[in-house]
Amino acid sequence: MNKQSGAVLVLSGPSGAGKTSLIKNIADDIGDFYFSISTTTRPMREGEQEGVHYHFVNEEEFKKDIEADNFLEYAVVHGNHYGTSLKPVREALSAGKLVLFDIDVQGNTAINSRLGDITTSVFITPPTLSELKKRLQNRSTDSEEVMKGRLKMAKLEIQRISEYDYVIINDDFEESSEILKLIAKAARMKIPSEDINCFIQEWEDIEQ
Ligand code: 5GP
């Protein structure tokens, strides 16, 4: 089947699971992809850049985007608003790209209900809660209070891993990268149901 349209790969997991590093590591090996840059009301962290890591906006601007129906999905995570812009995703999908989302479990549910037939989802986690804590401490970008919130959230999110197609326990970075590469390649092969229906019609090319 000649596949023209794009596909979606959702990556979820606690901050500190290594999602960003894994994506960077496999970027050259998974073909043409678009990484969805979310809009958020959370303050910019040190080392982050507007338009690279997020589009940073205030509450009012975020509300305007909701009212204008600009989001494919949006949610409150750790007390801040996060949203996925619809337009660039639509464009990337029409261009046949694999669209990568780094979104939370609520986002995964929303994307699955809207784009389920072309979506593959992966939950990425460190092997244990204590390892996650260690990684967050080493990263030291968060206050003690924020870190506590992240650990609490991680305990809640891990309860929902059965909602994902795959789980990667990111213990060995190179091994995890290889697994993610395979998943990304397979994700690209997902076919929208309307294309399948067209294919079936074309396939029945003789009268019985
Ligand atoms: P952080 O503030 O550490 O960058 O991200 C916090 C959480 O928000 C992560 O779990 C991340 O996956 C999630 N997140 C980032 N962007 C979005 C988004 O557009 N929608 C949803 N639902 N979650 C998001």
PDB file of C-alpha atoms and ligand atoms in Angstrom:
ATOM      1  CA  MET A   1       0.000   0.000   0.000  1.00  0.00           C
ATOM      2  CA  ASN A   2       1.351   3.397  -0.953  1.00  0.00           C
ATOM      3  CA  LYS A   3       1.275   5.363   2.292  1.00  0.00           C
ATOM      4  CA  GLN A   4       1.055   9.149   1.748  1.00  0.00           C
ATOM      5  CA  SER A   5      -0.164  10.462   5.076  1.00  0.00           C
ATOM      6  CA  GLY A   6       1.725  10.923   8.310  1.00  0.00           C
ATOM      7  CA  ALA A   7       1.528   9.208  11.655  1.00  0.00           C
ATOM      8  CA  VAL A   8       1.803  10.111  15.317  1.00  0.00           C
ATOM      9  CA  LEU A   9       4.156   8.949  18.043  1.00  0.00           C
ATOM     10  CA  VAL A  10       3.235  10.013  21.580  1.00  0.00           C
ATOM     11  CA  LEU A  11       5.982   9.954  24.194  1.00  0.00           C
ATOM     12  CA  SER A  12       4.975  10.299  27.822  1.00  0.00           C
ATOM     13  CA  GLY A  13       6.760   9.815  31.094  1.00  0.00           C
ATOM     14  CA  PRO A  14       8.024  11.827  34.012  1.00  0.00           C
ATOM     15  CA  SER A  15      10.425  14.719  33.445  1.00  0.00           C
ATOM     16  CA  GLY A  16      13.790  13.089  34.100  1.00  0.00           C
ATOM     17  CA  ALA A  17      12.894   9.900  32.225  1.00  0.00           C
ATOM     18  CA  GLY A  18      15.189  10.922  29.379  1.00  0.00           C
ATOM     19  CA  LYS A  19      12.612  11.561  26.647  1.00  0.00           C
ATOM     20  CA  THR A  20      14.388  14.599  25.190  1.00  0.00           C
ATOM     21  CA  SER A  21      17.816  12.934  25.140  1.00  0.00           C
ATOM     22  CA  LEU A  22      16.382   9.808  23.522  1.00  0.00           C
ATOM     23  CA  ILE A  23      14.678  11.818  20.781  1.00  0.00           C
ATOM     24  CA  LYS A  24      17.926  13.717  20.096  1.00  0.00           C
ATOM     25  CA  ASN A  25      19.843  10.445  19.939  1.00  0.00           C
ATOM     26  CA  ILE A  26      17.574   8.815  17.355  1.00  0.00           C
ATOM     27  CA  ALA A  27      16.663  11.942  15.345  1.00  0.00           C
ATOM     28  CA  ASP A  28      18.970  11.115  12.413  1.00  0.00           C
ATOM     29  CA  ASP A  29      17.719   7.551  12.068  1.00  0.00           C
ATOM     30  CA  ILE A  30      13.925   7.778  11.970  1.00  0.00           C
ATOM     31  CA  GLY A  31      13.297   9.677   8.746  1.00  0.00           C
ATOM     32  CA  ASP A  32      11.360  12.887   8.307  1.00  0.00           C
ATOM     33  CA  PHE A  33       9.646  13.910  11.528  1.00  0.00           C
ATOM     34  CA  TYR A  34       8.102  16.958  13.165  1.00  0.00           C
ATOM     35  CA  PHE A  35       8.503  17.475  16.894  1.00  0.00           C
ATOM     36  CA  SER A  36       5.420  19.256  18.179  1.00  0.00           C
ATOM     37  CA  ILE A  37       6.365  22.337  20.196  1.00  0.00           C
ATOM     38  CA  SER A  38       3.742  22.855  22.864  1.00  0.00           C
ATOM     39  CA  THR A  39       2.474  26.132  24.247  1.00  0.00           C
ATOM     40  CA  THR A  40       2.775  26.558  28.004  1.00  0.00           C
ATOM     41  CA  THR A  41       2.166  29.043  30.794  1.00  0.00           C
ATOM     42  CA  ARG A  42       4.985  27.580  32.880  1.00  0.00           C
ATOM     43  CA  PRO A  43       7.956  29.888  33.424  1.00  0.00           C
ATOM     44  CA  MET A  44      10.955  29.315  31.180  1.00  0.00           C
ATOM     45  CA  ARG A  45      13.715  27.218  32.767  1.00  0.00           C
ATOM     46  CA  GLU A  46      17.382  28.053  32.510  1.00  0.00           C
ATOM     47  CA  GLY A  47      18.716  26.890  29.157  1.00  0.00           C
ATOM     48  CA  GLU A  48      15.304  26.884  27.477  1.00  0.00           C
ATOM     49  CA  GLN A  49      14.464  28.975  24.433  1.00  0.00           C
ATOM     50  CA  GLU A  50      11.205  30.394  23.151  1.00  0.00           C
ATOM     51  CA  GLY A  51      10.012  28.457  20.101  1.00  0.00           C
ATOM     52  CA  VAL A  52      12.540  25.673  20.639  1.00  0.00           C
ATOM     53  CA  HIS A  53      11.419  23.976  23.835  1.00  0.00           C
ATOM     54  CA  TYR A  54       8.002  25.608  24.141  1.00  0.00           C
ATOM     55  CA  HIS A  55       6.040  28.659  23.132  1.00  0.00           C
ATOM     56  CA  PHE A  56       5.913  30.492  26.449  1.00  0.00           C
ATOM     57  CA  VAL A  57       2.744  32.510  26.973  1.00  0.00           C
ATOM     58  CA  ASN A  58       0.762  34.024  29.835  1.00  0.00           C
ATOM     59  CA  GLU A  59      -2.610  32.740  31.075  1.00  0.00           C
ATOM     60  CA  GLU A  60      -4.524  35.287  29.014  1.00  0.00           C
ATOM     61  CA  GLU A  61      -2.806  34.343  25.761  1.00  0.00           C
ATOM     62  CA  PHE A  62      -3.385  30.670  26.535  1.00  0.00           C
ATOM     63  CA  LYS A  63      -7.091  31.309  27.097  1.00  0.00           C
ATOM     64  CA  LYS A  64      -7.288  33.140  23.746  1.00  0.00           C
ATOM     65  CA  ASP A  65      -5.794  30.102  22.005  1.00  0.00           C
ATOM     66  CA  ILE A  66      -8.419  27.870  23.631  1.00  0.00           C
ATOM     67  CA  GLU A  67     -11.218  30.189  22.528  1.00  0.00           C
ATOM     68  CA  ALA A  68      -9.838  30.331  18.973  1.00  0.00           C
ATOM     69  CA  ASP A  69      -9.835  26.501  18.891  1.00  0.00           C
ATOM     70  CA  ASN A  70      -6.091  26.493  18.212  1.00  0.00           C
ATOM     71  CA  PHE A  71      -5.330  23.397  20.281  1.00  0.00           C
ATOM     72  CA  LEU A  72      -5.525  19.767  19.322  1.00  0.00           C
ATOM     73  CA  GLU A  73      -5.492  19.070  23.069  1.00  0.00           C
ATOM     74  CA  TYR A  74      -4.628  20.952  26.237  1.00  0.00           C
ATOM     75  CA  ALA A  75      -4.271  20.098  29.898  1.00  0.00           C
ATOM     76  CA  VAL A  76      -3.106  21.340  33.274  1.00  0.00           C
ATOM     77  CA  VAL A  77       0.106  19.617  34.368  1.00  0.00           C
ATOM     78  CA  HIS A  78       1.888  20.470  37.645  1.00  0.00           C
ATOM     79  CA  GLY A  79      -0.399  23.513  37.941  1.00  0.00           C
ATOM     80  CA  ASN A  80       0.585  24.987  34.562  1.00  0.00           C
ATOM     81  CA  HIS A  81      -1.282  24.951  31.262  1.00  0.00           C
ATOM     82  CA  TYR A  82       0.125  23.021  28.305  1.00  0.00           C
ATOM     83  CA  GLY A  83      -1.392  22.772  24.842  1.00  0.00           C
ATOM     84  CA  THR A  84      -0.614  21.215  21.460  1.00  0.00           C
ATOM     85  CA  SER A  85      -1.141  23.542  18.512  1.00  0.00           C
ATOM     86  CA  LEU A  86      -3.323  22.065  15.821  1.00  0.00           C
ATOM     87  CA  LYS A  87      -2.095  23.866  12.687  1.00  0.00           C
ATOM     88  CA  PRO A  88       1.556  22.708  12.498  1.00  0.00           C
ATOM     89  CA  VAL A  89       0.494  19.160  13.371  1.00  0.00           C
ATOM     90  CA  ARG A  90      -2.066  19.124  10.582  1.00  0.00           C
ATOM     91  CA  GLU A  91       0.532  20.452   8.127  1.00  0.00           C
ATOM     92  CA  ALA A  92       3.147  17.905   9.185  1.00  0.00           C
ATOM     93  CA  LEU A  93       0.668  15.049   8.869  1.00  0.00           C
ATOM     94  CA  SER A  94      -0.367  16.150   5.363  1.00  0.00           C
ATOM     95  CA  ALA A  95       3.310  16.301   4.428  1.00  0.00           C
ATOM     96  CA  GLY A  96       3.569  12.632   5.422  1.00  0.00           C
ATOM     97  CA  LYS A  97       5.751  13.244   8.481  1.00  0.00           C
ATOM     98  CA  LEU A  98       5.928  11.344  11.721  1.00  0.00           C
ATOM     99  CA  VAL A  99       4.687  13.764  14.386  1.00  0.00           C
ATOM    100  CA  LEU A 100       6.300  13.343  17.801  1.00  0.00           C
ATOM    101  CA  PHE A 101       4.529  14.551  20.934  1.00  0.00           C
ATOM    102  CA  ASP A 102       6.059  14.845  24.386  1.00  0.00           C
ATOM    103  CA  ILE A 103       2.815  15.089  26.348  1.00  0.00           C
ATOM    104  CA  ASP A 104       1.361  13.743  29.581  1.00  0.00           C
ATOM    105  CA  VAL A 105      -1.175  10.926  30.097  1.00  0.00           C
ATOM    106  CA  GLN A 106      -4.143  13.289  29.662  1.00  0.00           C
ATOM    107  CA  GLY A 107      -2.703  14.391  26.320  1.00  0.00           C
ATOM    108  CA  ASN A 108      -2.246  10.778  25.247  1.00  0.00           C
ATOM    109  CA  THR A 109      -5.921  10.070  25.946  1.00  0.00           C
ATOM    110  CA  ALA A 110      -6.980  13.133  23.938  1.00  0.00           C
ATOM    111  CA  ILE A 111      -4.705  12.365  20.969  1.00  0.00           C
ATOM    112  CA  ASN A 112      -5.866   8.767  20.923  1.00  0.00           C
ATOM    113  CA  SER A 113      -9.487   9.783  20.786  1.00  0.00           C
ATOM    114  CA  ARG A 114      -8.838  12.184  17.885  1.00  0.00           C
ATOM    115  CA  LEU A 115      -6.087  10.453  15.911  1.00  0.00           C
ATOM    116  CA  GLY A 116      -6.182   6.934  17.348  1.00  0.00           C
ATOM    117  CA  ASP A 117      -5.878   5.081  14.054  1.00  0.00           C
ATOM    118  CA  ILE A 118      -2.519   6.688  13.230  1.00  0.00           C
ATOM    119  CA  THR A 119      -1.180   6.951  16.789  1.00  0.00           C
ATOM    120  CA  THR A 120       1.408   4.844  18.580  1.00  0.00           C
ATOM    121  CA  SER A 121       2.159   5.613  22.206  1.00  0.00           C
ATOM    122  CA  VAL A 122       5.191   4.951  24.390  1.00  0.00           C
ATOM    123  CA  PHE A 123       5.641   5.514  28.101  1.00  0.00           C
ATOM    124  CA  ILE A 124       9.268   6.134  29.069  1.00  0.00           C
ATOM    125  CA  THR A 125      10.347   5.764  32.665  1.00  0.00           C
ATOM    126  CA  PRO A 126      13.456   5.349  34.797  1.00  0.00           C
ATOM    127  CA  PRO A 127      13.609   1.891  36.433  1.00  0.00           C
ATOM    128  CA  THR A 128      12.453   3.095  39.873  1.00  0.00           C
ATOM    129  CA  LEU A 129      11.086   6.100  41.730  1.00  0.00           C
ATOM    130  CA  SER A 130      14.367   6.473  43.625  1.00  0.00           C
ATOM    131  CA  GLU A 131      16.287   6.586  40.335  1.00  0.00           C
ATOM    132  CA  LEU A 132      13.911   9.273  39.073  1.00  0.00           C
ATOM    133  CA  LYS A 133      14.519  11.281  42.249  1.00  0.00           C
ATOM    134  CA  LYS A 134      18.275  10.954  41.782  1.00  0.00           C
ATOM    135  CA  ARG A 135      18.065  12.160  38.170  1.00  0.00           C
ATOM    136  CA  LEU A 136      15.914  15.150  39.101  1.00  0.00           C
ATOM    137  CA  GLN A 137      18.325  16.050  41.903  1.00  0.00           C
ATOM    138  CA  ASN A 138      21.288  15.838  39.524  1.00  0.00           C
ATOM    139  CA  ARG A 139      19.494  18.031  37.007  1.00  0.00           C
ATOM    140  CA  SER A 140      18.777  20.536  39.777  1.00  0.00           C
ATOM    141  CA  THR A 141      16.603  22.806  37.641  1.00  0.00           C
ATOM    142  CA  ASP A 142      13.678  22.572  40.080  1.00  0.00           C
ATOM    143  CA  SER A 143      13.053  23.756  43.618  1.00  0.00           C
ATOM    144  CA  GLU A 144      12.516  21.121  46.334  1.00  0.00           C
ATOM    145  CA  GLU A 145       8.776  21.779  46.199  1.00  0.00           C
ATOM    146  CA  VAL A 146       8.536  21.433  42.413  1.00  0.00           C
ATOM    147  CA  MET A 147      10.563  18.218  42.583  1.00  0.00           C
ATOM    148  CA  LYS A 148       8.204  16.765  45.196  1.00  0.00           C
ATOM    149  CA  GLY A 149       5.289  17.616  42.904  1.00  0.00           C
ATOM    150  CA  ARG A 150       6.990  15.879  39.968  1.00  0.00           C
ATOM    151  CA  LEU A 151       7.596  12.708  42.005  1.00  0.00           C
ATOM    152  CA  LYS A 152       4.004  12.686  43.194  1.00  0.00           C
ATOM    153  CA  MET A 153       2.796  13.126  39.620  1.00  0.00           C
ATOM    154  CA  ALA A 154       5.122  10.357  38.412  1.00  0.00           C
ATOM    155  CA  LYS A 155       3.539   7.964  40.955  1.00  0.00           C
ATOM    156  CA  LEU A 156       0.110   8.803  39.540  1.00  0.00           C
ATOM    157  CA  GLU A 157       1.200   8.561  35.903  1.00  0.00           C
ATOM    158  CA  ILE A 158       2.839   5.161  36.331  1.00  0.00           C
ATOM    159  CA  GLN A 159      -0.593   3.778  37.287  1.00  0.00           C
ATOM    160  CA  ARG A 160      -1.710   4.460  33.727  1.00  0.00           C
ATOM    161  CA  ILE A 161       1.058   2.793  31.723  1.00  0.00           C
ATOM    162  CA  SER A 162      -1.352   0.102  30.531  1.00  0.00           C
ATOM    163  CA  GLU A 163      -2.926   2.806  28.331  1.00  0.00           C
ATOM    164  CA  TYR A 164       0.260   2.851  26.228  1.00  0.00           C
ATOM    165  CA  ASP A 165       1.273   0.571  23.362  1.00  0.00           C
ATOM    166  CA  TYR A 166       4.853   0.306  24.668  1.00  0.00           C
ATOM    167  CA  VAL A 167       6.838   0.952  27.828  1.00  0.00           C
ATOM    168  CA  ILE A 168      10.553   1.722  27.733  1.00  0.00           C
ATOM    169  CA  ILE A 169      12.427   1.360  31.007  1.00  0.00           C
ATOM    170  CA  ASN A 170      15.257   3.753  30.357  1.00  0.00           C
ATOM    171  CA  ASP A 171      18.069   2.131  32.285  1.00  0.00           C
ATOM    172  CA  ASP A 172      20.546   1.567  29.477  1.00  0.00           C
ATOM    173  CA  PHE A 173      20.436   4.669  27.258  1.00  0.00           C
ATOM    174  CA  GLU A 174      21.781   3.047  24.062  1.00  0.00           C
ATOM    175  CA  GLU A 175      19.467   0.066  24.381  1.00  0.00           C
ATOM    176  CA  SER A 176      16.476   2.353  25.008  1.00  0.00           C
ATOM    177  CA  SER A 177      17.447   4.398  21.941  1.00  0.00           C
ATOM    178  CA  GLU A 178      17.475   1.268  19.777  1.00  0.00           C
ATOM    179  CA  ILE A 179      14.031   0.250  21.049  1.00  0.00           C
ATOM    180  CA  LEU A 180      12.602   3.716  20.454  1.00  0.00           C
ATOM    181  CA  LYS A 181      14.059   3.737  16.946  1.00  0.00           C
ATOM    182  CA  LEU A 182      12.239   0.485  16.139  1.00  0.00           C
ATOM    183  CA  ILE A 183       8.987   1.786  17.604  1.00  0.00           C
ATOM    184  CA  ALA A 184       9.280   5.052  15.619  1.00  0.00           C
ATOM    185  CA  LYS A 185       9.840   3.139  12.379  1.00  0.00           C
ATOM    186  CA  ALA A 186       6.853   0.889  13.032  1.00  0.00           C
ATOM    187  CA  ALA A 187       4.714   3.890  14.083  1.00  0.00           C
ATOM    188  CA  ARG A 188       5.268   5.423  10.649  1.00  0.00           C
ATOM    189  CA  MET A 189       3.686   2.386   9.013  1.00  0.00           C
ATOM    190  CA  LYS A 190       0.300   2.879  10.716  1.00  0.00           C
ATOM    191  CA  ILE A 191      -2.399   3.413   8.133  1.00  0.00           C
ATOM    192  CA  PRO A 192      -5.483   5.639   8.557  1.00  0.00           C
ATOM    193  CA  SER A 193      -8.727   3.667   8.355  1.00  0.00           C
ATOM    194  CA  GLU A 194      -9.922   5.661   5.322  1.00  0.00           C
ATOM    195  CA  ASP A 195      -6.758   4.650   3.394  1.00  0.00           C
ATOM    196  CA  ILE A 196      -7.430   1.011   4.298  1.00  0.00           C
ATOM    197  CA  ASN A 197     -10.955   1.268   2.907  1.00  0.00           C
ATOM    198  CA  CYS A 198      -9.619   2.775  -0.342  1.00  0.00           C
ATOM    199  CA  PHE A 199      -7.009   0.034  -0.559  1.00  0.00           C
ATOM    200  CA  ILE A 200      -9.637  -2.685  -0.153  1.00  0.00           C
ATOM    201  CA  GLN A 201     -11.710  -1.151  -2.937  1.00  0.00           C
ATOM    202  CA  GLU A 202      -8.695  -0.972  -5.251  1.00  0.00           C
ATOM    203  CA  TRP A 203      -7.536  -4.452  -4.290  1.00  0.00           C
ATOM    204  CA  GLU A 204     -10.834  -5.975  -5.428  1.00  0.00           C
ATOM    205  CA  ASP A 205      -9.907  -5.338  -9.035  1.00  0.00           C
ATOM    206  CA  ILE A 206     -11.798  -8.250 -10.589  1.00  0.00           C
ATOM    207  CA  GLU A 207     -15.469  -9.231 -10.632  1.00  0.00           C
ATOM    208  CA  GLN A 208     -16.227 -12.653  -9.127  1.00  0.00           C
TER     209      GLN A 208
HETATM  210  P1  5GP B   1       7.888  20.103  31.641  1.00  0.00           P
HETATM  211  O1  5GP B   1       7.331  21.279  32.361  1.00  0.00           O
HETATM  212  O2  5GP B   1       8.779  19.262  32.510  1.00  0.00           O
HETATM  213  O3  5GP B   1       8.537  20.467  30.332  1.00  0.00           O
HETATM  214  O4  5GP B   1       6.658  19.171  31.243  1.00  0.00           O
HETATM  215  C1  5GP B   1       5.776  18.737  32.219  1.00  0.00           C
HETATM  216  C2  5GP B   1       4.816  17.722  31.642  1.00  0.00           C
HETATM  217  O5  5GP B   1       3.935  18.328  30.702  1.00  0.00           O
HETATM  218  C3  5GP B   1       5.486  16.554  30.902  1.00  0.00           C
HETATM  219  O6  5GP B   1       4.861  15.346  31.344  1.00  0.00           O
HETATM  220  C4  5GP B   1       5.156  16.813  29.465  1.00  0.00           C
HETATM  221  O7  5GP B   1       5.066  15.600  28.740  1.00  0.00           O
HETATM  222  C5  5GP B   1       3.797  17.488  29.578  1.00  0.00           C
HETATM  223  N1  5GP B   1       3.464  18.291  28.400  1.00  0.00           N
HETATM  224  C6  5GP B   1       4.255  19.102  27.676  1.00  0.00           C
HETATM  225  N2  5GP B   1       3.580  19.664  26.674  1.00  0.00           N
HETATM  226  C7  5GP B   1       2.307  19.195  26.737  1.00  0.00           C
HETATM  227  C8  5GP B   1       1.123  19.406  25.945  1.00  0.00           C
HETATM  228  O8  5GP B   1       1.091  20.149  24.967  1.00  0.00           O
HETATM  229  N3  5GP B   1       0.014  18.744  26.342  1.00  0.00           N
HETATM  230  C9  5GP B   1      -0.010  17.902  27.414  1.00  0.00           C
HETATM  231  N4  5GP B   1      -1.160  17.278  27.694  1.00  0.00           N
HETATM  232  N5  5GP B   1       1.084  17.684  28.177  1.00  0.00           N
HETATM  233  C10 5GP B   1       2.233  18.328  27.848  1.00  0.00           C
END
